[in-house]
Coordinates of C-alpha atoms in Angstrom, one line a residue:
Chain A
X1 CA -82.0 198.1 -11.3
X2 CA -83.2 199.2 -14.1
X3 CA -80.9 197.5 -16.9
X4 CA -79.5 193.9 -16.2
X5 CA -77.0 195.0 -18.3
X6 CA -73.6 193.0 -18.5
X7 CA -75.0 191.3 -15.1
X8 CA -77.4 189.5 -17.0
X9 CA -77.5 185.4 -16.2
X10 CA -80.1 185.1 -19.2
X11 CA -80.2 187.4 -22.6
X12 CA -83.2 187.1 -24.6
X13 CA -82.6 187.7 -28.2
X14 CA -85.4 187.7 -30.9
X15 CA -87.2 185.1 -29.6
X16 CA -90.5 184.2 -31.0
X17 CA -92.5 180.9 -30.2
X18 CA -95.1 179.7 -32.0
X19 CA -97.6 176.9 -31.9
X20 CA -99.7 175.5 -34.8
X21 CA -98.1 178.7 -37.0
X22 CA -100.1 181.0 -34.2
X23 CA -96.9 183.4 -32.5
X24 CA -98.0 183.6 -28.7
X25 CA -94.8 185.8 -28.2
X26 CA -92.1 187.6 -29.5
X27 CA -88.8 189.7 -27.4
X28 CA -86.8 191.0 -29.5
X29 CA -84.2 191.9 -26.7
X30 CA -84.6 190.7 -22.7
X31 CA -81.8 190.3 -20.5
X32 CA -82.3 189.5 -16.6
X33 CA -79.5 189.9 -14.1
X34 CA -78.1 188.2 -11.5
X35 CA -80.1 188.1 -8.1
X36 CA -82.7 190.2 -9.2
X37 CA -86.7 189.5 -8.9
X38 CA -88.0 190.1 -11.9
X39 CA -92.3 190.2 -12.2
X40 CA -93.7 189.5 -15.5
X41 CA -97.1 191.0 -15.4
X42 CA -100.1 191.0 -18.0
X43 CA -103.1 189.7 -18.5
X44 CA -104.2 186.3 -19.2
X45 CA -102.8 185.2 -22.4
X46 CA -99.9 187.4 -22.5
X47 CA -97.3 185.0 -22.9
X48 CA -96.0 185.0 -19.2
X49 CA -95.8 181.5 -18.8
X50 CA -94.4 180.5 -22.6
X51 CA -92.1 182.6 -21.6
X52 CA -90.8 180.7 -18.4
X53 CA -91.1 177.3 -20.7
X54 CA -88.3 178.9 -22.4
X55 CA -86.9 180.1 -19.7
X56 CA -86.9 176.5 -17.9
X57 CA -85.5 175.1 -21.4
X58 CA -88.9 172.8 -21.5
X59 CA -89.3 174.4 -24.9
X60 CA -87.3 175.3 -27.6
X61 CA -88.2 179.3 -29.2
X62 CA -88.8 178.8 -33.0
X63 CA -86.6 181.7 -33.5
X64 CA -84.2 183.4 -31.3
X65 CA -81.4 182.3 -28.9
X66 CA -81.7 182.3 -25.3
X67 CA -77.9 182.8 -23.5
X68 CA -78.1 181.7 -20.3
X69 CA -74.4 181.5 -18.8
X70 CA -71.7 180.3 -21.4
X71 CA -74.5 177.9 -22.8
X72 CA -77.2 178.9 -26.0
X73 CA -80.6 177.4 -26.0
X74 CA -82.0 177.8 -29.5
X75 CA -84.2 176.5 -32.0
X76 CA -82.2 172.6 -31.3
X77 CA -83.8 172.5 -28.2
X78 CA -80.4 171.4 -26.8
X79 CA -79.1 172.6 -23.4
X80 CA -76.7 170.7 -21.1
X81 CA -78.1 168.9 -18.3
X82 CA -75.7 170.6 -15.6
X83 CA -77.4 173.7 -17.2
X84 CA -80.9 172.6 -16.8
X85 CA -80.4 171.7 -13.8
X86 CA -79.3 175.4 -12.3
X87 CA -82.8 176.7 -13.3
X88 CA -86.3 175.0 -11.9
X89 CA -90.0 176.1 -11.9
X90 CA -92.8 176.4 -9.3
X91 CA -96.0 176.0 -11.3
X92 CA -99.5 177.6 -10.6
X93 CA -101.0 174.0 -9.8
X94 CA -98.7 172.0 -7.5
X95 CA -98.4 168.7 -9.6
X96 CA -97.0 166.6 -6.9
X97 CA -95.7 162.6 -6.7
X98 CA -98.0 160.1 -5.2
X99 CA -95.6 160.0 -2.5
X100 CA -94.7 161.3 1.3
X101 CA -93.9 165.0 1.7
X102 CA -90.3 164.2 2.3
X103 CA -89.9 162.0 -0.9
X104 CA -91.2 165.1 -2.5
X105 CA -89.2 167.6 -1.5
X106 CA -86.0 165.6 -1.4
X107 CA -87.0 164.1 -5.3
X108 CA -85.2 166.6 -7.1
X109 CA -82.3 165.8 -5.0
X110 CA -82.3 162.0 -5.4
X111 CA -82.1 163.1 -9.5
X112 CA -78.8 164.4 -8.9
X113 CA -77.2 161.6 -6.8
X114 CA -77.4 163.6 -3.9
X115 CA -78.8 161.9 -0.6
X116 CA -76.8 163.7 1.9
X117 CA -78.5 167.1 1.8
X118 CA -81.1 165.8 4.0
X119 CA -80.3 168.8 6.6
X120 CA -80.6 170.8 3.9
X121 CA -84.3 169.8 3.2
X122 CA -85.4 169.9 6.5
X123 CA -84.0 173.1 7.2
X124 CA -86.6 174.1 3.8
X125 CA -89.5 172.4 5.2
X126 CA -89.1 173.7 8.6
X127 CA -88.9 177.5 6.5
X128 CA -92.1 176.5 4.7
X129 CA -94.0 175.2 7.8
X130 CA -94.6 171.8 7.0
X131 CA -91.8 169.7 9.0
X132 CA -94.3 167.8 11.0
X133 CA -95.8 166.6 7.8
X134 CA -92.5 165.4 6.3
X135 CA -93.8 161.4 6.4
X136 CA -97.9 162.5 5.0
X137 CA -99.0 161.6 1.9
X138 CA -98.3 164.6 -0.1
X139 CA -101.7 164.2 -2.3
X140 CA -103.8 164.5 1.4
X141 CA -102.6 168.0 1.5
X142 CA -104.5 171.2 1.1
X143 CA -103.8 173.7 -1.7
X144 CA -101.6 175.9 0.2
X145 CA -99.4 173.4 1.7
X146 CA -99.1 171.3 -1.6
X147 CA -97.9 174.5 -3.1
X148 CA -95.4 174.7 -0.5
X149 CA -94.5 171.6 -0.6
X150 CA -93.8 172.4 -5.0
X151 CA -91.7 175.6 -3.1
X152 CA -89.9 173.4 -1.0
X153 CA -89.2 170.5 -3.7
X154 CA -87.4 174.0 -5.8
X155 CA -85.7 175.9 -3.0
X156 CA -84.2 172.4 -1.6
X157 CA -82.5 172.5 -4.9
X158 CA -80.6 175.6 -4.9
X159 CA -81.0 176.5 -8.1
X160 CA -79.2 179.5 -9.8
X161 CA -82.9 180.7 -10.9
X162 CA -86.2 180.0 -9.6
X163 CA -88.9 180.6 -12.1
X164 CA -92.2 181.1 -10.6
X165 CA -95.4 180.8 -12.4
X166 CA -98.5 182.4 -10.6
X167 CA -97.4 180.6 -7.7
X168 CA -100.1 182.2 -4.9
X169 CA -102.8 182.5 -7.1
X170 CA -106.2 181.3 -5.5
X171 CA -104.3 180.9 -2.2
X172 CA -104.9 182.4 1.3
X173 CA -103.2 185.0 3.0
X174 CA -101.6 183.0 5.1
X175 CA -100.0 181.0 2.3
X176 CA -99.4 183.7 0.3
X177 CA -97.2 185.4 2.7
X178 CA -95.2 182.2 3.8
X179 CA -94.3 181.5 -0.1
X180 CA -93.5 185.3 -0.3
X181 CA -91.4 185.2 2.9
X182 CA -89.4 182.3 1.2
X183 CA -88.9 183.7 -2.0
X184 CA -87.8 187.0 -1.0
X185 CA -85.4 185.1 1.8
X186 CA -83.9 182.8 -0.9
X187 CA -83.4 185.4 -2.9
X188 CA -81.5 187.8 -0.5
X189 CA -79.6 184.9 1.4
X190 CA -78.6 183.0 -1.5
X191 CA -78.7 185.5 -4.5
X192 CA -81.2 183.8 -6.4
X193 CA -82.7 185.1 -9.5
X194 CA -86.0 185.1 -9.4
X195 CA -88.2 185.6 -12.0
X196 CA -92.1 185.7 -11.3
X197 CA -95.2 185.4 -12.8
X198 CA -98.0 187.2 -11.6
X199 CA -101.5 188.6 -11.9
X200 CA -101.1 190.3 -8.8
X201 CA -100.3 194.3 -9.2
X202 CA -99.1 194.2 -5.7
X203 CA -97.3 191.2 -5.6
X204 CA -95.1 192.7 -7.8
X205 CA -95.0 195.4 -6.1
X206 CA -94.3 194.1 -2.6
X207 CA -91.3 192.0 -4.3
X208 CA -89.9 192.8 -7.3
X209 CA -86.9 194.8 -8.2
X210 CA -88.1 195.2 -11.9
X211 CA -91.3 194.5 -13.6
X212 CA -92.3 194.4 -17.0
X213 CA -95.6 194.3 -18.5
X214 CA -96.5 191.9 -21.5
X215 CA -99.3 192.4 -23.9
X216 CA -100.6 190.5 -26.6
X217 CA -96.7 188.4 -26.5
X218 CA -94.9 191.4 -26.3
X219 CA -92.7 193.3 -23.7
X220 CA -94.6 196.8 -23.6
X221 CA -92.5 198.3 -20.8
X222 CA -89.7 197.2 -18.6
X223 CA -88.8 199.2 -15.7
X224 CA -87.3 199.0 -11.6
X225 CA -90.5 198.6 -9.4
X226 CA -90.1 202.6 -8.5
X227 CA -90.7 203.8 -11.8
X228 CA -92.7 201.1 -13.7
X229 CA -95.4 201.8 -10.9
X230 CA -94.9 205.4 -10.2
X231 CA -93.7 207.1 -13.5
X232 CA -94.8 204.6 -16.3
X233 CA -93.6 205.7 -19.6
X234 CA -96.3 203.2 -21.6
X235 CA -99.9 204.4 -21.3
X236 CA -100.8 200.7 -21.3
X237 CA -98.8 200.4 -18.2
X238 CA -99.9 203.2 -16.5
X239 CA -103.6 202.0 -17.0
X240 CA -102.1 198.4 -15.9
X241 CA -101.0 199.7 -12.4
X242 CA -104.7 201.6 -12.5
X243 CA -105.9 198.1 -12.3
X244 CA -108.0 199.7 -15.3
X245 CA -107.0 196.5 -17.4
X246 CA -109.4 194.0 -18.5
X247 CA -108.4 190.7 -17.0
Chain B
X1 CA -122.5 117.7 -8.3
X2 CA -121.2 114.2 -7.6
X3 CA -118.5 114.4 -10.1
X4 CA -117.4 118.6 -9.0
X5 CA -117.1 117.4 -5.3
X6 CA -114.7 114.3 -6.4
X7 CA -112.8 116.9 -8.1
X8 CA -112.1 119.0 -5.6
X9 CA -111.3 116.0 -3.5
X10 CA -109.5 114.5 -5.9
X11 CA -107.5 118.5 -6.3
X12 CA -107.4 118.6 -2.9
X13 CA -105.7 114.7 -2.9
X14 CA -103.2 115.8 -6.3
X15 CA -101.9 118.7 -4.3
X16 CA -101.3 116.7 -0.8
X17 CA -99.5 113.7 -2.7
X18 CA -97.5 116.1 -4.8
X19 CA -98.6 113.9 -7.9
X20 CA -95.3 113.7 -10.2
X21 CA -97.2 114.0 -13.3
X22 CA -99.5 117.0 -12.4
X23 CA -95.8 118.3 -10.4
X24 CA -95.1 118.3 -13.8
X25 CA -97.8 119.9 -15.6
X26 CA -98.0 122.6 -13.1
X27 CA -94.4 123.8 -13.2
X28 CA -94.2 123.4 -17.5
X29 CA -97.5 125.2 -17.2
X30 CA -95.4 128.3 -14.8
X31 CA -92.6 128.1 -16.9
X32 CA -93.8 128.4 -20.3
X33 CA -96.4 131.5 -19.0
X34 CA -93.7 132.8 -16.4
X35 CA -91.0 133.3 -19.4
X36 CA -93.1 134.6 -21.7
X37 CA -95.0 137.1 -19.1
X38 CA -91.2 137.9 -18.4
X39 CA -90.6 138.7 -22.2
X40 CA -94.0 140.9 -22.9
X41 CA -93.0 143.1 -19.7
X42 CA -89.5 143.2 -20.8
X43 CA -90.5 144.7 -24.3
X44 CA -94.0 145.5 -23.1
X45 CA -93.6 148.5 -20.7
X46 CA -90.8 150.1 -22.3
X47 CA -92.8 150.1 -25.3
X48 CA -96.2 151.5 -23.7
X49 CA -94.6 153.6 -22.3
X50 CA -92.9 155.4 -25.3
X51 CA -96.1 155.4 -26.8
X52 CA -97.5 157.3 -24.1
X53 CA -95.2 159.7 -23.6
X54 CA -93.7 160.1 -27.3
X55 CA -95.0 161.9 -30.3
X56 CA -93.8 160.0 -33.9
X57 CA -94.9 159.7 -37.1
X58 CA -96.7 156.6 -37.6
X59 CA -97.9 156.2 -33.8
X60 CA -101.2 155.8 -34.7
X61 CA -100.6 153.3 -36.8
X62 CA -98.6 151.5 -34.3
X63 CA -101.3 151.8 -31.8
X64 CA -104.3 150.6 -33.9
X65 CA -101.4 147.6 -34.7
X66 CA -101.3 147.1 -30.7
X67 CA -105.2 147.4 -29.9
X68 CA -105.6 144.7 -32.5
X69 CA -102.9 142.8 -30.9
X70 CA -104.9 143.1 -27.6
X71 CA -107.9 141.4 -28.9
X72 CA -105.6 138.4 -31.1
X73 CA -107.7 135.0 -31.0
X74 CA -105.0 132.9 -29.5
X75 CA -105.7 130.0 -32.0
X76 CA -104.7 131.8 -34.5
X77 CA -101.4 133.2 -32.5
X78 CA -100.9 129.2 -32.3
X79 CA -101.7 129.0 -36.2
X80 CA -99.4 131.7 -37.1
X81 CA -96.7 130.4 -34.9
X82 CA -96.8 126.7 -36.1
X83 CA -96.8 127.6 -39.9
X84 CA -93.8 129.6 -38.7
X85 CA -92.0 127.2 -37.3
X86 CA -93.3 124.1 -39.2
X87 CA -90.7 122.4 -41.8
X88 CA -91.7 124.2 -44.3
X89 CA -92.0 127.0 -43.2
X90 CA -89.8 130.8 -43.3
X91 CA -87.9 130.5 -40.1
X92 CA -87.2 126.4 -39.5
X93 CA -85.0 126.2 -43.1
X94 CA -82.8 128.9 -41.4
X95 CA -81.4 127.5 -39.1
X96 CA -81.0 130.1 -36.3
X97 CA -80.1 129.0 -33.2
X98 CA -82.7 131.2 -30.5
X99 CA -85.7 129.5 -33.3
X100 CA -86.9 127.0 -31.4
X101 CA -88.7 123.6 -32.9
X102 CA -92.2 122.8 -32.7
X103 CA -94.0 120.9 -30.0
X104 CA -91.5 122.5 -27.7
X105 CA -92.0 124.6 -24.7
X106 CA -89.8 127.4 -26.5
X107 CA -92.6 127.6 -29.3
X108 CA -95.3 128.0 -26.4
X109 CA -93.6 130.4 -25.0
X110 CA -93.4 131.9 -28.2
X111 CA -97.1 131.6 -29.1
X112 CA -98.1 132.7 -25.5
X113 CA -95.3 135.8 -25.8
X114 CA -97.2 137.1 -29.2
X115 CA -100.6 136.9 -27.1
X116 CA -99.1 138.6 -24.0
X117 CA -96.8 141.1 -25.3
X118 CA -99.8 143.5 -26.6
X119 CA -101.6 143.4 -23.1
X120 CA -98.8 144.3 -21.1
X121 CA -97.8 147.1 -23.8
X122 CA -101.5 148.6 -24.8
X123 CA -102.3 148.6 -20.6
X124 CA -99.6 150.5 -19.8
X125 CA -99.8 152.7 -22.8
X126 CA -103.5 153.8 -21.3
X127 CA -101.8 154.0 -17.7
X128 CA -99.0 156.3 -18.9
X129 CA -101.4 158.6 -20.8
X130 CA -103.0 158.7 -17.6
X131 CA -100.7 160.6 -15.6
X132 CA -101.1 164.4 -15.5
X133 CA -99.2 166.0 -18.2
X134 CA -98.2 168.4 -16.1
X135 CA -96.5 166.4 -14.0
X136 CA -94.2 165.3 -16.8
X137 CA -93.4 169.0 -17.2
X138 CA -93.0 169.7 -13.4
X139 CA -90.3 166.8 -13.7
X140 CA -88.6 168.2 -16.1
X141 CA -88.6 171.1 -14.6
X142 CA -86.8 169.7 -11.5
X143 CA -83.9 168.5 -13.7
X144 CA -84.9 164.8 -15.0
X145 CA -83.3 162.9 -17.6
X146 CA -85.4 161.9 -20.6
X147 CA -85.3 158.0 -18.9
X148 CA -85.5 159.2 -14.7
X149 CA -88.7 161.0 -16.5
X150 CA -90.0 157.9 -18.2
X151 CA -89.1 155.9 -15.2
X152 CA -91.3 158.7 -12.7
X153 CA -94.0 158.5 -15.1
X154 CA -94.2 154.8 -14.4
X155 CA -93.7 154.7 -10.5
X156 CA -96.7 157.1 -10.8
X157 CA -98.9 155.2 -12.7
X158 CA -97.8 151.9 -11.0
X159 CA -101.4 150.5 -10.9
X160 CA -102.3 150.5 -14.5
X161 CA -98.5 149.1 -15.0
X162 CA -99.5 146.3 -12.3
X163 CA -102.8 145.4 -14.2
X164 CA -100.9 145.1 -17.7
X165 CA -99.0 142.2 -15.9
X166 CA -102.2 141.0 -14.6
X167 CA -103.5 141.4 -18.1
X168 CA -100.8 139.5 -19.7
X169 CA -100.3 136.6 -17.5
X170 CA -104.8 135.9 -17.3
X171 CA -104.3 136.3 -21.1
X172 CA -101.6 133.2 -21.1
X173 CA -102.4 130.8 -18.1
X174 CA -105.6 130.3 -19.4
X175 CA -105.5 129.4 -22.8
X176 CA -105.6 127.0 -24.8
X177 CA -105.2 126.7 -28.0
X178 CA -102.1 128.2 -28.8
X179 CA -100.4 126.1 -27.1
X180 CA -102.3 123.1 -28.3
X181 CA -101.3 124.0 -31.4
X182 CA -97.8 124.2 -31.6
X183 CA -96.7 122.4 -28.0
X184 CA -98.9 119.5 -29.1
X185 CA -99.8 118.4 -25.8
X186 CA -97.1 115.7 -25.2
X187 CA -97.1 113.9 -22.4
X188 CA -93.9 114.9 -20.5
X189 CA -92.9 117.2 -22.6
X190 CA -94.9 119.9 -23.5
X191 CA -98.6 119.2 -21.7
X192 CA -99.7 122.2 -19.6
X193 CA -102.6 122.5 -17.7
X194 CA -105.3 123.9 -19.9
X195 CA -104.5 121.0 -22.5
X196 CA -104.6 118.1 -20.1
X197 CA -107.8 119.2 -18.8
X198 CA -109.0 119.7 -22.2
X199 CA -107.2 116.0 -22.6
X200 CA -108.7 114.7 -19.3
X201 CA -112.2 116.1 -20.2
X202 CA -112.2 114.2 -23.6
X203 CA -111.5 110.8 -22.0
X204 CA -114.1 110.9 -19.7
X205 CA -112.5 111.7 -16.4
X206 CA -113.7 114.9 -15.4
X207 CA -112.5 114.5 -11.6
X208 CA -109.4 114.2 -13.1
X209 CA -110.1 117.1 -15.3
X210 CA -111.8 119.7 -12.2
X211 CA -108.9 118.9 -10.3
X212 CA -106.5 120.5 -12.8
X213 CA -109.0 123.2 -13.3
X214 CA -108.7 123.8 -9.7
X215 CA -105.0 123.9 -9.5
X216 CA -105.0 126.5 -12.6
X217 CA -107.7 128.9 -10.6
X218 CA -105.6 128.4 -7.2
X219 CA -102.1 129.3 -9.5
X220 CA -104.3 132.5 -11.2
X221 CA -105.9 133.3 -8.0
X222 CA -102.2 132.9 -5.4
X223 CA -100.5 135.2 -8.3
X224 CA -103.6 137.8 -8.8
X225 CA -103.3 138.2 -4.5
X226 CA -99.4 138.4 -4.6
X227 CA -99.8 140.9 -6.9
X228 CA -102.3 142.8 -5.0
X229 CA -99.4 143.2 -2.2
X230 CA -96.9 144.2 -4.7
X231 CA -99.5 147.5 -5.7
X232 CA -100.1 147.8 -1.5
X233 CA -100.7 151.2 -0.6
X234 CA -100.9 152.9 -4.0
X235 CA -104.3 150.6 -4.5
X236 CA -105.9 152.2 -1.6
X237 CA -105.3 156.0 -2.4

């Protein structure tokens, strides 16, 4: 999958964002399609994660439009709530209510009005182990389960995209493979595009279909996961999937 | 000692008999403090807590204009309220219908609104700023509306809202001399607790005087514990 091409559900064009006058990133052209996994890799500063604000629509670009759908997020900062509401993110620290597990995963829910996908959400926290802790105090959790608890709280949702920002970093295996199992089941059962942030070479390599590589706020190379890894085109990249890269 | 003990006998006699005149005193005294600790939370919270989750031009200002509010000598609340509402003063020539007169409980409530209103406000201002930012962003993220957002925000720092209330109704139930000022202390009408024991302590009859002071620590101390059950579980975590 190498182009989203007229598939895509967003299309990135010349975005730029910057804070204090200081651009953190600039794509002159990204478009990710429909069902796909994309991993945004790079080292620390690289702009992953502005790049999901903008993709969640928590932050306006200062230049550019983001098409996502029939709907234009620009520099307005404007983007309908039924809009904003197909995309949600699973962040690197699981923030969580000081509430029960259940009022946590089902919180999203109760935003929209709907209090009848209770099956639903059981059926998620079942997936994500954590079904005998539904009634627990979500903050008396451990790291891994509070970050599945954030997964749950997303996936419950059924959201068109599901951004996901470094969401297994400093976890254990154990974790790491449930949260992976999830993601890679939502997105084959329900076609979910899935666009991940990640530090973790082979992370993206276990689950994306295309990867790109951003340096210094910029995309240095796109590619599908066989030849982004195997037949790089950007010496940067190549050294990247070396794990020769600085961190 | 002699005289503390006949005052909490004579408390202890006040509350049995349901005196009419301290009935009185004690439900003015509720009244005037309830409805303006109603107003300041009314105005109060939804005011902290844009200023702690909003970015304007001018919020400094309008937080410096709160912290001074915080620390406002109610005397001169009380001072600033009666040469409002005096004869000749800017609003009693106009007329306006929700003005109220002076030595009235609506100018207490007034006075005691002014003195409140900056507790409940500033408190849950710091309570709001409280909250991890990133939770506000992790909201967002699951599809909140600018007020389900504001309204999370609050549930989650529920405490810090709880003790702005606190705040605000310690600030009013106890003093003095705003209400002094522009209630007047008339028998009947406008006489609250804190200025009949001030009253009572003047004339001598301090039994009279400890018993009141009682009733207002009992009133402080009853809403302070209901309170306490209203925050419940979130106090313990």
């Amino acid at each position: 999958m190498p182009d989203a091409g007229s598939n895509a559900i967003y299309s990135l064009r010349q975005v730029t964002k910057a804070y204090n006058g200081r651009q953190v990133l600039q794509v002159d052209q990204l478009d990710i399609g429909r069902g796909e996994i994309l991993a945004l890799v790079g080292p620390s500063g690289a702009g992953k994660s502005t790049l999901l604000r903008l993709l969640n629509f928590l932050e306006p670009p200062t230049k550019g439009t983001i098409r996502f759908g029939d709907a234009i997020f620009d520099t307005q900062g404007d983007m309908p709530l039924a809009a904003r509401r197909r995309v949600t993110t699973v962040f690197q620290r699981p923030v969580l209510l000081n509430r029960s597990v259940w009022a946590n995963v089902t919180y999203g829910l109760a935003l929209r009005g709907k209090r009848d996908d209770s099956e639903m959400a059981q059926q998620v926290l079942q997936n994500v182990g954590l079904a005998a802790q539904r009634g627990q105090r979500a903050r008396t959790l451990s790291g891994g389960e509070a970050q599945r608890v954030a997964l749950a709280r997303a996936m419950v949702l059924r959201p068109a995209v599901l951004l996901l920002d470094e969401p297994t970093a400093n976890l254990d295996p154990y974790n790491v493979g449930l949260i992976e199992e999830n993601v890679v089941r939502m997105n084959r059962e329900s076609g979910t595009t899935t666009v991940l942030v990640t530090h973790n070479v082979f992370q993206a390599r276990r689950l994306a279909d295309r990867v790109a590589l951003l340096l210094e706020g910029r995309i240095v190379e796109i590619g599908d996961n066989e030849s982004f890894f195997n037949t790089p085109r950007d010496p940067r990249t190549s050294a990247f999937v070396r794990g020769e890269m600085v961190y | 000692m002699d005289k503390i003990i006949q005052g909490i006998i004579q408390a202890v006699q006040l509350i049995v008999d349901a005196d009419p005149v301290v009935t009185e005193i004690v439900v003015l005294s509720l009244l005037v403090s309830g409805t303006a600790l109603l107003i300041s939370t009314l105005v109060g919270i939804p005011l902290g807590a844009l200023m702690g989750l909003s970015r304007f031009a001018g919020r400094r200002l309008v937080i410096a204009l709160l912290y001074t509010g915080m620390g406002f000598p109610p005397v001169v609340v009380g001072l600033f309220v009666y040469l409002m509402l005096s004869r000749s003063g800017p609003l009693a020539g106009l007329n306006l219908p929700f003005v109220p007169a002076l030595f009235t409980p609506g100018a207490m409530v007034i006075a005691q609104t002014i003195i409140s209103f900056p507790l409940v406000a500033g408190f849950t201002m710091a309570a709001v700023m409280g909250v991890d930012p990133q939770l506000r962003l992790q909201i967002r993220s699951l599809g909140a509306t600018p007020l389900q957002t504001t309204l999370a925000i609050l549930s989650e720092s529920r405490v810090g809202v709880i003790v702005s209330i606190i705040a605000g109704f310690g600030s009013i139930i106890s003093e003095v001399g705003a209400v002094m000022l522009v209630g007047g202390n008339i028998e009947g009408r406008t006489r609250v607790l804190t200025t009949a024991i001030v009253l009572e302590t003047r004339k001598g009859a301090f039994d009279v005087a400890i018993a009141l002071g009682i009733i207002l620590l009992a009133i402080t101390f009853l809403t302070n514990l209901a309170v306490l059950r209203l925050q419940g579980r979130a106090l313990e975590e």
